[in-house]
XYZ file of C-alpha atoms in Angstrom:
742
model
C -15.580 30.407 -7.067
C -12.690 27.960 -6.731
C -9.646 28.969 -8.760
C -8.798 26.638 -11.604
C -5.443 24.925 -11.120
C -3.389 23.854 -14.091
C -1.583 20.595 -14.645
C 1.915 21.056 -16.070
C 4.287 18.817 -17.999
C 6.953 19.142 -15.318
C 6.992 20.012 -11.615
C 6.959 23.754 -10.912
C 10.390 25.409 -11.405
C 11.743 22.540 -13.466
C 10.282 23.283 -16.907
C 13.711 23.605 -18.519
C 14.149 19.836 -18.361
C 11.952 17.034 -19.615
C 11.915 13.304 -19.038
C 12.806 11.177 -22.019
C 10.228 8.625 -23.038
C 11.234 5.013 -22.547
C 12.645 3.341 -25.613
C 10.302 1.301 -27.755
C 10.934 -2.401 -27.297
C 11.828 -4.877 -29.988
C 8.405 -6.084 -31.099
C 9.545 -9.534 -32.208
C 7.848 -12.476 -30.531
C 8.060 -16.251 -30.673
C 6.520 -16.010 -34.150
C 9.850 -14.665 -35.447
C 12.162 -15.887 -32.677
C 11.280 -19.602 -32.653
C 11.703 -21.283 -36.012
C 9.601 -24.252 -37.072
C 12.753 -26.385 -37.242
C 13.318 -26.183 -33.468
C 12.254 -29.198 -31.425
C 9.935 -27.201 -29.151
C 8.419 -25.108 -31.960
C 5.062 -26.898 -31.718
C 4.691 -25.703 -28.117
C 5.204 -22.046 -29.052
C 2.981 -22.372 -32.147
C 0.230 -23.710 -29.904
C 0.767 -20.811 -27.473
C 0.496 -18.370 -30.366
C -2.820 -19.915 -31.395
C -4.039 -19.098 -27.899
C -2.857 -15.485 -28.201
C 0.247 -15.984 -26.048
C 3.127 -14.293 -27.884
C 6.322 -14.396 -25.845
C 9.247 -12.015 -26.271
C 12.902 -13.056 -26.256
C 13.465 -12.823 -22.489
C 10.166 -14.571 -21.759
C 11.124 -17.427 -24.102
C 14.473 -17.767 -22.310
C 12.680 -17.961 -18.953
C 10.154 -20.521 -20.190
C 12.913 -22.739 -21.613
C 15.006 -22.680 -18.424
C 15.297 -26.235 -17.113
C 17.903 -27.130 -14.471
C 19.286 -25.136 -11.559
C 18.199 -21.869 -9.915
C 16.822 -18.957 -11.936
C 16.027 -15.408 -10.870
C 13.561 -13.698 -13.193
C 13.494 -9.951 -12.592
C 10.020 -9.082 -13.813
C 9.598 -5.339 -14.247
C 6.191 -3.744 -13.773
C 3.697 -4.890 -16.408
C 6.168 -7.296 -18.010
C 3.939 -10.392 -18.184
C 5.308 -12.476 -15.316
C 2.125 -14.553 -14.926
C 2.295 -15.842 -18.498
C 5.969 -16.708 -17.945
C 5.224 -18.711 -14.791
C 2.306 -20.596 -16.309
C 4.023 -21.171 -19.665
C 7.135 -22.457 -17.930
C 5.065 -24.923 -15.892
C 3.453 -26.111 -19.110
C 6.849 -26.344 -20.841
C 8.267 -28.501 -18.030
C 5.415 -30.977 -18.470
C 5.012 -30.942 -22.257
C 8.595 -30.550 -23.448
C 10.761 -31.698 -20.510
C 8.328 -34.539 -19.630
C 8.291 -33.647 -15.932
C 5.562 -35.302 -13.876
C 3.190 -32.463 -12.806
C 3.171 -33.964 -9.293
C 6.837 -32.953 -9.026
C 6.052 -29.261 -9.541
C 5.200 -26.755 -6.808
C 3.916 -23.315 -7.858
C 3.750 -20.844 -4.971
C 1.709 -17.642 -5.190
C 0.918 -14.925 -2.672
C -2.868 -14.885 -3.061
C -5.563 -17.516 -3.507
C -6.906 -15.580 -6.495
C -3.505 -15.689 -8.251
C -3.249 -19.402 -7.529
C -6.643 -20.161 -9.077
C -5.906 -17.964 -12.092
C -2.589 -19.712 -12.762
C -4.092 -23.186 -12.445
C -6.818 -22.207 -14.905
C -4.260 -20.794 -17.372
C -2.069 -23.886 -17.136
C -5.010 -26.159 -17.928
C -5.504 -24.293 -21.213
C -1.892 -24.663 -22.361
C -0.984 -26.962 -25.279
C -0.899 -30.658 -24.458
C -2.223 -30.178 -20.909
C -5.494 -31.234 -19.337
C -7.359 -29.968 -16.292
C -6.305 -33.185 -14.516
C -2.616 -32.475 -15.129
C -3.016 -28.852 -14.034
C -4.664 -30.038 -10.822
C -1.765 -32.407 -10.151
C 0.597 -29.434 -9.848
C 0.780 -28.355 -6.206
C -0.411 -24.773 -6.628
C -1.285 -22.375 -3.825
C -0.118 -19.822 -1.310
C 2.609 -20.613 1.211
C -0.088 -21.045 3.841
C -2.429 -23.292 1.872
C 0.375 -25.597 0.710
C 2.016 -26.022 4.088
C -1.256 -26.268 6.008
C -2.076 -29.264 3.819
C 1.228 -30.776 4.898
C 0.454 -30.149 8.582
C -2.970 -31.782 8.283
C -1.375 -34.813 6.642
C 0.798 -35.146 9.772
C -2.117 -35.105 12.200
C -2.509 -31.404 12.947
C -6.202 -30.738 13.535
C -6.400 -27.100 14.657
C -9.017 -24.716 13.350
C -7.687 -21.872 11.215
C -7.937 -18.481 12.889
C -8.040 -16.357 9.743
C -10.397 -13.557 10.761
C -8.341 -10.518 11.759
C -11.208 -8.982 13.737
C -11.506 -12.150 15.807
C -7.774 -12.095 16.580
C -8.028 -8.441 17.567
C -11.029 -9.220 19.773
C -9.027 -11.916 21.560
C -6.267 -9.378 22.261
C -8.844 -6.850 23.464
C -10.277 -9.386 25.934
C -6.789 -10.099 27.258
C -6.124 -6.370 27.644
C -9.413 -5.985 29.496
C -8.590 -8.881 31.848
C -5.199 -7.288 32.576
C -6.723 -3.871 33.244
C -5.078 -2.508 30.083
C -8.119 -1.662 27.987
C -7.571 1.196 25.486
C -3.805 1.062 26.091
C -2.469 -0.850 23.078
C -3.765 -1.192 19.552
C -4.420 -4.927 18.986
C -3.159 -4.569 15.390
C 0.174 -3.334 16.726
C 0.626 -6.248 19.112
C -0.321 -8.780 16.440
C 2.151 -7.149 14.019
C 4.953 -7.513 16.582
C 4.108 -11.190 17.046
C 3.880 -11.810 13.292
C 7.208 -10.088 12.621
C 8.875 -12.183 15.311
C 7.547 -15.444 13.860
C 8.559 -14.451 10.312
C 12.131 -14.414 11.627
C 11.705 -17.913 13.135
C 11.800 -16.605 16.701
C 9.727 -17.431 19.758
C 8.062 -14.962 22.120
C 10.845 -15.587 24.639
C 13.209 -13.881 22.164
C 11.288 -10.601 22.229
C 13.079 -7.762 24.078
C 12.409 -7.474 27.816
C 14.498 -4.479 28.846
C 11.639 -2.226 29.945
C 8.368 -2.685 31.800
C 6.541 -2.090 28.502
C 8.589 -4.842 26.818
C 7.703 -7.261 29.602
C 4.051 -6.253 29.490
C 3.876 -6.920 25.735
C 5.536 -10.318 26.145
C 2.994 -11.224 28.819
C 0.050 -10.181 26.622
C 1.367 -12.139 23.643
C 2.068 -15.206 25.786
C -1.530 -15.094 27.018
C -2.718 -14.781 23.408
C -0.714 -17.884 22.436
C -2.152 -19.750 25.455
C -5.683 -18.711 24.401
C -5.085 -20.056 20.887
C -3.719 -23.316 22.227
C -6.623 -23.768 24.661
C -9.118 -23.204 21.847
C -7.226 -25.373 19.318
C -6.541 -22.481 16.926
C -3.718 -21.996 14.436
C -3.153 -18.783 12.467
C -1.290 -18.133 9.222
C 2.040 -17.405 10.904
C 1.750 -20.598 12.953
C 1.213 -22.653 9.804
C 4.614 -21.672 8.447
C 6.466 -21.760 11.763
C 5.069 -25.190 12.670
C 6.028 -26.479 9.214
C 9.543 -25.105 9.655
C 10.003 -26.878 13.006
C 8.431 -30.050 11.600
C 10.791 -30.219 8.605
C 13.789 -29.235 10.706
C 13.175 -32.044 13.186
C 11.863 -34.738 10.829
C 14.637 -35.422 8.295
C 12.706 -38.263 6.706
C 9.749 -35.983 5.998
C 12.050 -33.272 4.628
C 13.725 -35.764 2.309
C 10.316 -36.959 1.150
C 9.342 -33.362 0.311
C 12.635 -32.843 -1.533
C 12.118 -35.992 -3.591
C 8.506 -35.067 -4.354
C 9.032 -31.458 -5.445
C 11.857 -31.453 -7.971
C 10.826 -28.120 -9.506
C 9.669 -25.137 -7.466
C 8.298 -21.944 -9.002
C 7.655 -18.894 -6.790
C 5.778 -15.705 -7.650
C 6.215 -12.245 -6.031
C 9.625 -13.219 -4.678
C 10.320 -9.657 -3.545
C 7.614 -10.037 -0.882
C 9.166 -13.128 0.706
C 10.030 -13.060 4.416
C 12.891 -15.034 6.024
C 10.640 -17.880 7.208
C 9.046 -18.362 3.786
C 12.466 -18.320 2.122
C 13.884 -20.856 4.572
C 11.015 -23.268 3.874
C 11.574 -23.026 0.105
C 15.349 -23.268 0.530
C 15.029 -26.478 2.574
C 12.645 -28.201 0.159
C 14.475 -27.213 -3.045
C 17.694 -28.935 -1.957
C 19.811 -30.623 -3.178
C 19.037 -29.935 -6.854
C 18.017 -26.305 -6.341
C 15.678 -26.319 -9.332
C 14.290 -23.088 -7.921
C 12.650 -20.627 -10.322
C 11.706 -17.346 -8.629
C 9.988 -14.351 -10.218
C 9.842 -10.900 -8.678
C 10.737 -7.231 -8.919
C 13.109 -5.766 -6.353
C 11.804 -2.314 -7.333
C 8.384 -3.273 -5.972
C 9.435 -4.418 -2.491
C 7.023 -2.304 -0.435
C 5.846 -4.633 2.327
C 8.709 -4.562 4.823
C 6.160 -3.716 7.548
C 4.667 -7.156 6.835
C 8.015 -8.914 7.083
C 9.103 -8.770 3.411
C 12.900 -8.667 3.239
C 14.348 -7.036 0.101
C 17.752 -8.665 0.746
C 16.259 -12.071 -0.168
C 15.794 -11.115 -3.819
C 18.861 -8.842 -3.948
C 21.193 -11.535 -2.550
C 19.696 -14.465 -4.451
C 22.688 -14.792 -6.795
C 25.083 -14.795 -3.829
C 23.147 -17.607 -2.162
C 22.904 -19.538 -5.447
C 26.124 -18.776 -7.402
C 25.048 -20.685 -10.505
C 21.831 -18.693 -10.864
C 20.490 -17.955 -14.324
C 19.499 -14.252 -14.303
C 16.758 -13.242 -16.726
C 15.330 -9.727 -16.914
C 11.836 -9.074 -18.233
C 12.229 -5.419 -19.169
C 9.354 -4.834 -21.587
C 6.359 -3.135 -19.995
C 3.120 -3.943 -21.835
C 0.932 -1.853 -19.542
C 1.965 1.790 -19.660
C 2.802 4.347 -22.322
C 6.472 5.100 -23.017
C 6.180 8.530 -21.356
C 4.929 6.994 -18.098
C 7.587 4.271 -18.205
C 10.247 6.917 -18.900
C 9.319 8.775 -15.706
C 9.209 5.517 -13.704
C 12.706 4.598 -14.930
C 14.059 7.978 -13.875
C 12.399 7.854 -10.446
C 13.662 4.414 -9.432
C 17.238 4.836 -10.712
C 18.056 6.928 -7.618
C 17.775 3.843 -5.407
C 21.094 2.183 -4.593
C 19.796 -1.158 -3.315
C 18.431 -2.547 -6.568
C 19.236 -4.606 -9.635
C 20.002 -2.503 -12.700
C 17.247 -2.569 -15.300
C 15.611 -0.025 -17.591
C 12.112 -0.765 -18.757
C 11.119 -0.379 -22.402
C 7.616 0.224 -23.685
C 5.357 -0.945 -26.476
C 2.995 1.997 -26.981
C 3.410 5.722 -27.345
C 0.872 8.301 -26.245
C 0.293 11.993 -26.769
C -0.461 12.389 -23.064
C 2.693 12.799 -20.949
C 2.617 12.696 -17.136
C 1.151 15.912 -15.705
C 2.071 17.643 -12.458
C 0.023 19.786 -10.079
C 1.175 22.017 -7.216
C -1.940 22.902 -5.159
C -1.670 24.922 -1.985
C -3.138 22.175 0.225
C -4.898 18.809 0.184
C -8.376 20.351 -0.094
C -7.378 22.308 -3.200
C -5.757 19.140 -4.492
C -8.995 17.187 -4.054
C -11.071 19.782 -5.880
C -8.660 19.909 -8.838
C -8.548 16.134 -9.182
C -12.297 15.666 -9.000
C -12.821 18.526 -11.449
C -10.502 16.770 -13.938
C -12.309 13.443 -13.453
C -15.703 15.060 -14.023
C -14.496 16.734 -17.223
C -13.108 13.472 -18.602
C -16.313 11.591 -17.764
C -18.612 14.310 -19.115
C -16.749 14.417 -22.428
C -17.077 10.642 -22.728
C -13.325 9.998 -22.716
C -13.477 7.759 -19.666
C -15.922 6.179 -17.225
C -15.582 6.508 -13.434
C -14.192 2.970 -13.182
C -11.168 4.017 -15.267
C -9.796 6.245 -12.496
C -7.859 5.480 -9.354
C -6.753 8.028 -6.753
C -3.751 6.825 -4.756
C -2.606 8.058 -1.360
C 0.269 7.187 0.964
C -1.716 6.855 4.209
C -5.417 6.729 5.022
C -5.302 10.103 6.801
C -3.883 11.796 3.696
C -6.992 10.717 1.736
C -9.358 12.724 3.945
C -9.842 15.675 1.557
C -10.441 13.506 -1.530
C -12.794 11.213 0.403
C -14.832 14.217 1.635
C -15.198 15.707 -1.836
C -16.144 12.434 -3.488
C -18.882 11.950 -0.904
C -20.170 15.528 -0.938
C -20.215 15.761 -4.749
C -21.954 12.416 -5.018
C -19.333 10.767 -7.217
C -19.518 6.965 -6.965
C -16.314 5.553 -5.517
C -14.891 2.399 -4.002
C -12.687 2.560 -0.951
C -10.567 -0.355 0.196
C -10.278 0.639 3.842
C -12.784 -0.407 6.515
C -15.518 1.632 4.830
C -15.518 4.192 7.619
C -14.997 7.886 6.994
C -12.011 9.809 8.306
C -14.202 11.224 11.103
C -15.244 7.746 12.284
C -11.677 6.519 12.839
C -11.037 5.575 16.484
C -8.320 8.208 16.855
C -10.456 11.000 15.331
C -13.860 10.283 16.847
C -13.000 11.474 20.405
C -11.958 14.916 19.117
C -15.191 15.233 17.134
C -17.210 13.991 20.120
C -15.747 16.720 22.325
C -17.193 19.211 19.820
C -20.522 17.362 19.835
C -20.712 17.546 23.645
C -20.010 21.278 23.459
C -22.983 21.769 21.127
C -25.206 19.353 23.069
C -24.021 18.713 26.675
C -26.668 15.985 27.014
C -25.420 13.895 24.068
C -24.746 10.646 25.918
C -23.768 8.797 22.711
C -20.735 11.053 22.322
C -19.314 10.292 25.763
C -17.874 6.727 25.591
C -15.085 7.678 23.183
C -13.964 10.545 25.481
C -13.471 8.551 28.659
C -9.997 7.056 27.965
C -8.596 10.562 27.417
C -10.073 11.475 30.820
C -8.111 8.497 32.227
C -11.354 6.837 33.333
C -12.415 3.214 32.931
C -14.991 3.266 30.133
C -17.361 0.596 31.456
C -17.308 1.765 35.055
C -17.728 5.439 34.123
C -20.603 4.806 31.676
C -22.465 2.601 34.163
C -22.211 5.344 36.794
C -23.146 8.128 34.374
C -26.214 6.356 32.958
C -27.470 5.385 36.438
C -27.066 8.951 37.746
C -28.726 10.471 34.679
C -31.721 8.170 35.154
C -32.206 9.235 38.789
C -30.989 12.823 38.599
C -31.046 14.152 35.001
C -28.615 16.984 34.281
C -28.209 19.216 31.276
C -24.406 18.857 31.417
C -24.175 15.103 31.591
C -20.379 15.042 32.071
C -20.814 16.552 35.582
C -22.117 13.199 36.810
C -18.550 11.911 36.567
C -17.547 14.136 39.530
C -19.331 11.686 41.855
C -17.666 8.601 40.419
C -16.334 6.473 43.281
C -12.592 6.321 43.688
C -11.864 9.718 42.127
C -8.944 11.512 43.746
C -9.016 15.261 44.328
C -6.613 16.009 41.482
C -8.732 13.899 39.107
C -11.874 15.762 40.139
C -10.073 19.068 39.602
C -8.869 17.966 36.159
C -12.385 16.850 35.269
C -13.799 20.278 36.251
C -11.182 21.985 34.071
C -12.028 19.732 31.137
C -15.782 20.381 31.525
C -15.171 24.144 31.484
C -13.009 23.884 28.357
C -15.572 21.763 26.523
C -18.404 24.101 27.472
C -16.808 27.001 25.565
C -15.710 25.108 22.438
C -18.937 25.846 20.553
C -18.159 29.590 20.593
C -14.757 29.212 18.901
C -13.953 28.854 15.230
C -13.785 25.112 14.487
C -10.030 25.061 13.862
C -9.455 26.850 17.180
C -11.807 24.452 18.941
C -9.897 21.456 17.562
C -6.583 22.998 18.663
C -8.039 23.546 22.139
C -9.032 19.870 22.381
C -5.629 18.786 21.099
C -3.886 20.644 23.940
C -4.969 17.877 26.300
C -5.782 15.084 23.849
C -2.297 15.037 22.280
C -0.790 15.033 25.766
C -2.844 11.951 26.597
C -1.405 10.194 23.522
C 2.191 11.338 23.909
C 2.507 10.562 27.626
C 1.336 6.983 27.162
C 4.454 4.899 26.482
C 2.283 2.096 25.182
C 1.162 4.240 22.244
C 4.771 4.629 21.119
C 5.528 0.962 20.624
C 5.506 1.284 16.821
C 4.820 3.931 14.198
C 1.337 4.312 15.590
C 2.016 7.561 17.462
C 3.364 9.304 14.357
C 0.354 8.231 12.329
C -1.967 9.451 15.104
C -0.410 12.906 15.269
C -0.590 13.173 11.484
C -4.238 12.161 11.598
C -5.085 14.704 14.296
C -3.455 17.469 12.263
C -5.699 16.512 9.367
C -8.751 17.309 11.555
C -7.487 20.886 11.784
C -7.102 21.064 8.006
C -10.713 19.967 7.595
C -12.014 22.281 10.331
C -10.284 25.343 8.856
C -12.842 25.506 6.030
C -15.740 26.287 8.402
C -16.830 29.346 10.377
C -18.717 27.620 13.205
C -18.457 24.376 15.136
C -22.094 23.663 14.299
C -21.386 23.962 10.555
C -18.346 21.681 10.884
C -20.331 18.992 12.735
C -23.172 19.296 10.198
C -20.649 18.683 7.382
C -19.204 15.649 9.195
C -22.686 14.195 9.663
C -23.394 14.715 5.956
C -20.166 12.925 4.990
C -20.901 10.030 7.355
C -24.494 9.716 6.150
C -23.644 9.843 2.428
C -20.829 7.368 2.990
C -23.346 4.891 4.402
C -25.523 5.369 1.331
C -22.553 4.415 -0.866
C -22.211 0.988 0.756
C -24.503 -0.417 -1.945
C -22.083 0.743 -4.644
C -19.144 -0.868 -2.825
C -20.913 -4.201 -2.727
C -21.744 -4.107 -6.454
C -19.331 -6.157 -8.613
C -17.630 -4.156 -11.398
C -19.322 -0.968 -10.219
C -18.776 2.110 -12.375
C -16.968 3.960 -9.612
C -13.685 5.754 -8.968
C -11.228 3.671 -6.913
C -9.669 5.289 -3.849
C -6.869 3.300 -2.239
C -3.425 3.355 -0.667
C -0.416 2.765 -2.910
C 0.227 -0.466 -1.007
C -3.254 -1.725 -1.888
C -2.795 -0.850 -5.573
C 0.176 -3.145 -6.162
C -0.623 -5.673 -8.871
C -3.483 -3.569 -10.251
C -3.666 -1.257 -13.265
C -5.929 1.595 -14.353
C -6.238 3.735 -17.477
C -5.863 6.910 -15.404
C -3.939 7.303 -12.141
C -3.880 10.286 -9.795
C -1.004 10.148 -7.302
C -1.810 12.533 -4.453
C 0.452 13.871 -1.733
C 3.726 13.691 -3.682
C 5.386 16.059 -1.210
C 8.039 15.782 1.475
C 6.676 14.311 4.748
C 3.739 12.717 2.880
C 5.697 10.756 0.236
C 8.346 10.179 1.495
C 6.414 9.861 4.722
C 7.607 11.614 7.867
C 8.138 8.214 9.500
C 10.831 7.485 6.889
C 12.453 10.906 7.196
C 12.687 10.413 10.978
C 13.517 6.705 10.810
C 16.784 7.068 12.757
C 14.897 8.481 15.741
C 12.274 5.708 15.811
C 12.440 2.962 18.374
C 9.789 0.647 17.029
C 9.864 -3.087 17.574
C 9.509 -4.246 13.993
C 12.460 -2.643 12.215
C 15.265 -4.881 10.955
C 17.664 -2.015 10.100
C 19.823 -0.265 12.655
C 21.752 2.995 12.836
C 22.388 5.081 9.723
C 21.093 2.329 7.432
C 17.640 2.720 8.937
C 16.788 5.998 7.206
C 18.442 4.941 3.941
C 16.354 1.770 3.818
C 13.189 3.680 4.726
C 13.700 6.318 2.009
C 14.422 3.671 -0.622
C 11.214 1.836 0.250
C 9.272 5.100 -0.014
C 10.794 5.650 -3.468
C 9.674 2.159 -4.446
C 6.170 3.167 -3.361
C 6.306 6.145 -5.733
C 7.504 3.798 -8.486
C 4.655 1.360 -7.851
C 2.131 4.219 -7.971
C 3.481 5.538 -11.280
C 3.520 2.117 -12.925
C -0.173 1.480 -12.179
C -1.060 3.945 -14.980
C -1.798 2.674 -18.470
C -2.675 5.859 -20.375
C -2.644 8.949 -18.176
C -0.777 9.885 -15.017
C -1.315 12.942 -12.815
C 0.985 13.696 -9.889
C -0.008 16.253 -7.273
C 2.323 17.844 -4.703
C 0.580 20.040 -2.087
C 2.730 22.978 -0.947
C 1.287 23.177 2.589
C 0.617 20.264 4.921
C -0.190 20.227 8.634
C 0.264 23.998 8.709
C 3.778 23.955 7.277
C 5.158 24.712 3.841
C 6.681 21.637 2.228
C 8.684 20.893 -0.900
C 7.451 18.692 -3.701
C 8.663 15.132 -3.196
C 12.327 14.469 -3.935
C 11.144 11.409 -5.842
C 9.388 13.690 -8.336
C 11.936 16.529 -8.418
C 15.151 14.476 -8.667
C 14.498 13.162 -12.200
C 14.112 16.744 -13.433
C 17.388 17.986 -11.951
C 20.410 18.097 -14.271
C 22.788 15.212 -13.717
C 26.524 15.820 -13.440
C 26.906 14.861 -17.104
C 24.179 17.266 -18.152
C 25.839 20.090 -16.230
C 29.213 19.366 -17.855
C 27.594 19.298 -21.267
C 25.594 22.470 -20.724
C 27.608 24.296 -23.387
C 27.503 21.422 -25.829
C 25.970 21.852 -29.244
C 22.168 21.659 -29.208
C 20.039 20.034 -31.896
C 16.979 21.723 -33.333
C 13.847 19.620 -33.771
C 10.393 20.370 -35.155
C 7.719 20.494 -32.472
C 4.120 21.380 -31.811
C 3.966 24.315 -29.338
C 0.872 25.472 -27.483
C -0.119 29.075 -28.264
C -1.549 29.664 -24.773
C 0.609 31.921 -22.576
C -0.164 29.825 -19.517
C 0.299 26.359 -21.015
C 3.863 24.946 -21.271
C 2.887 21.999 -23.460
C 5.025 21.030 -26.457
C 5.679 17.743 -28.253
C 7.777 16.369 -31.084
C 6.366 16.749 -34.576
C 5.975 13.382 -36.243
C 6.718 13.067 -39.994
C 3.099 12.214 -40.682
C 2.004 15.574 -39.210
C 4.342 17.867 -41.187
C 1.589 18.816 -43.646
C -0.746 19.956 -40.859
C -0.787 23.635 -39.846
C -2.243 23.253 -36.357
C -3.638 20.774 -33.858
C -5.405 20.654 -30.500
C -3.283 20.829 -27.334
C -3.818 17.624 -25.299
C -3.265 19.576 -22.088
C -5.369 22.777 -22.283
C -7.341 21.968 -25.479
C -6.051 25.217 -27.055
C -4.352 25.575 -30.436
C -0.848 24.251 -31.137
C 1.315 25.521 -33.997
C 4.506 24.190 -35.519
C 7.802 25.525 -34.204
C 11.390 24.614 -33.440
C 13.058 23.731 -30.168
C 16.644 23.050 -29.166
C 17.335 19.818 -27.307
């Protein structure tokens, strides 16, 4: 029987401190703040009739007219209604021609939603809403390119781009050397900084090889008349830079520019907006520097942080009322993010209290973590408190979701995953290790061989053609032995192949975790000795992923049982494809923190809140990395990486509306690890608290749980003074009145 783990109100060993709830916000809205005597009162009255009640800061943002404005929109603070209401205000009150307004979003969905909202605002029609130039950076500027005679087809399918890179690698004899995603990321990062391929580094043979591959990719696009999203912006930049008449025409046309998600802007996007908004600089940008988490995609946090330096007459407006989460969740989020140095000061306030504070779990490993989380979900669903769709389980990387994914599949809980839909064991980096185990159990399993060949340093196509032809003429029980007669093999290669065959033959007799370790002795060497695999973070992620195979294998006694479990997971995962394709399915969401940005859920489980998971090991070792897509150098590299990881934790916490559970495994990849600094730091006494340790304490009335194992307590509200007991929201036991010093 699995031991029952308890969720606590504070991380282990920090129960002497608690996080203060966020303050309750001023609940006044335009109803009280905008009097009927004001000239624009009719606009706000009409908004109120439509259920749009703006707070004081939102009203200030909507009324802003001339010059640049930076709206710092905290999580859940209603930035969309501010953007749309301001667009409507410009047209209705300031009498601005809608054709002079550009509203830039980061997704097509957001663009369509805003246009629809604007059309429903007072005094506006669908025609006027459609006259506003609304869209993503790419859609807006691609329209401009087409108006200037550009006729390329849009290459938007990522798989097609990756296939093109794969074909180039194959032609160059470099198949299975680079990850196409990595090469495309390098190219995209370079273009986001307005640089050409010739400006990529060329110090080493690997640098030169990458430049050659990317040049061939650009030639392939040109020959096939393709343009991708990065090209759209870069071509527009060069067009406006070289055609002053066109630039002036754009400046005259778009007098007012509104930009959403400003924290995600890259240098190229910013430069385009900067050029067009001149000379009036009626630039209204909305974003949250605390949610800058896409630096790997080119987002530059300095753009939002330095906005006031670039535009000295900026109007700064802070939307600091969170309408999404409870005050206890917001209180924790405030405490977590305050440890970042590179940010604008703001403290979020809340609008709703809850009896459910954030809870913390300290399981021994990720498998125990998964069981505890799924057990809690099942209890909540079975009692009717929530449906499956109300839950999201967040993870830092795809490999760290392996244990939760396995348990959801095995226990038959409906869930949606936002990765490629493949299981952990089907990932390209994992499959070869599993296939070595399959070959050990069944030496004639020809389907398991293709994935192994690169790690044997053999050409996949040539080796498979030879192996299949030989097996047809001269069938063998140990099919790998056919590779000994492959033409062109040198003596040392044949010797290495014999050694590998002997190792694989005996794997089935080992415990699964030992078998995986045996495979990793040569498989990890294959990865680590290939310089091409170390171009970006990819190697670190691969090693982390391989270690996760060991964690999974450790639960089984035999290799056969382990492979049977993997097959069950893969098979059940395929059966769940129907659920994933069903709109609004009643299913648990499983996604990375990055994917969750902009979303919200009643209940959030943040997994892996431990050192080396969150913050990720790649951030902790940032100074030692030599990747090609980092903009920070030297000592600032690790500082920037840690701060971005903390922003990830903040984003995860602020997805929760009603309940938040944070889990910090104590062992990971065979090593004991501390709970994440992001979770522990808020519970450590500050310097002021230490100085005031002997200060006079105040006694307050509280509810205290009577269970010896439950630490739960909460303030006693005046309305509850007459009650003698109540149910504990944490363990469901009895709570009695008591006193506590604070």
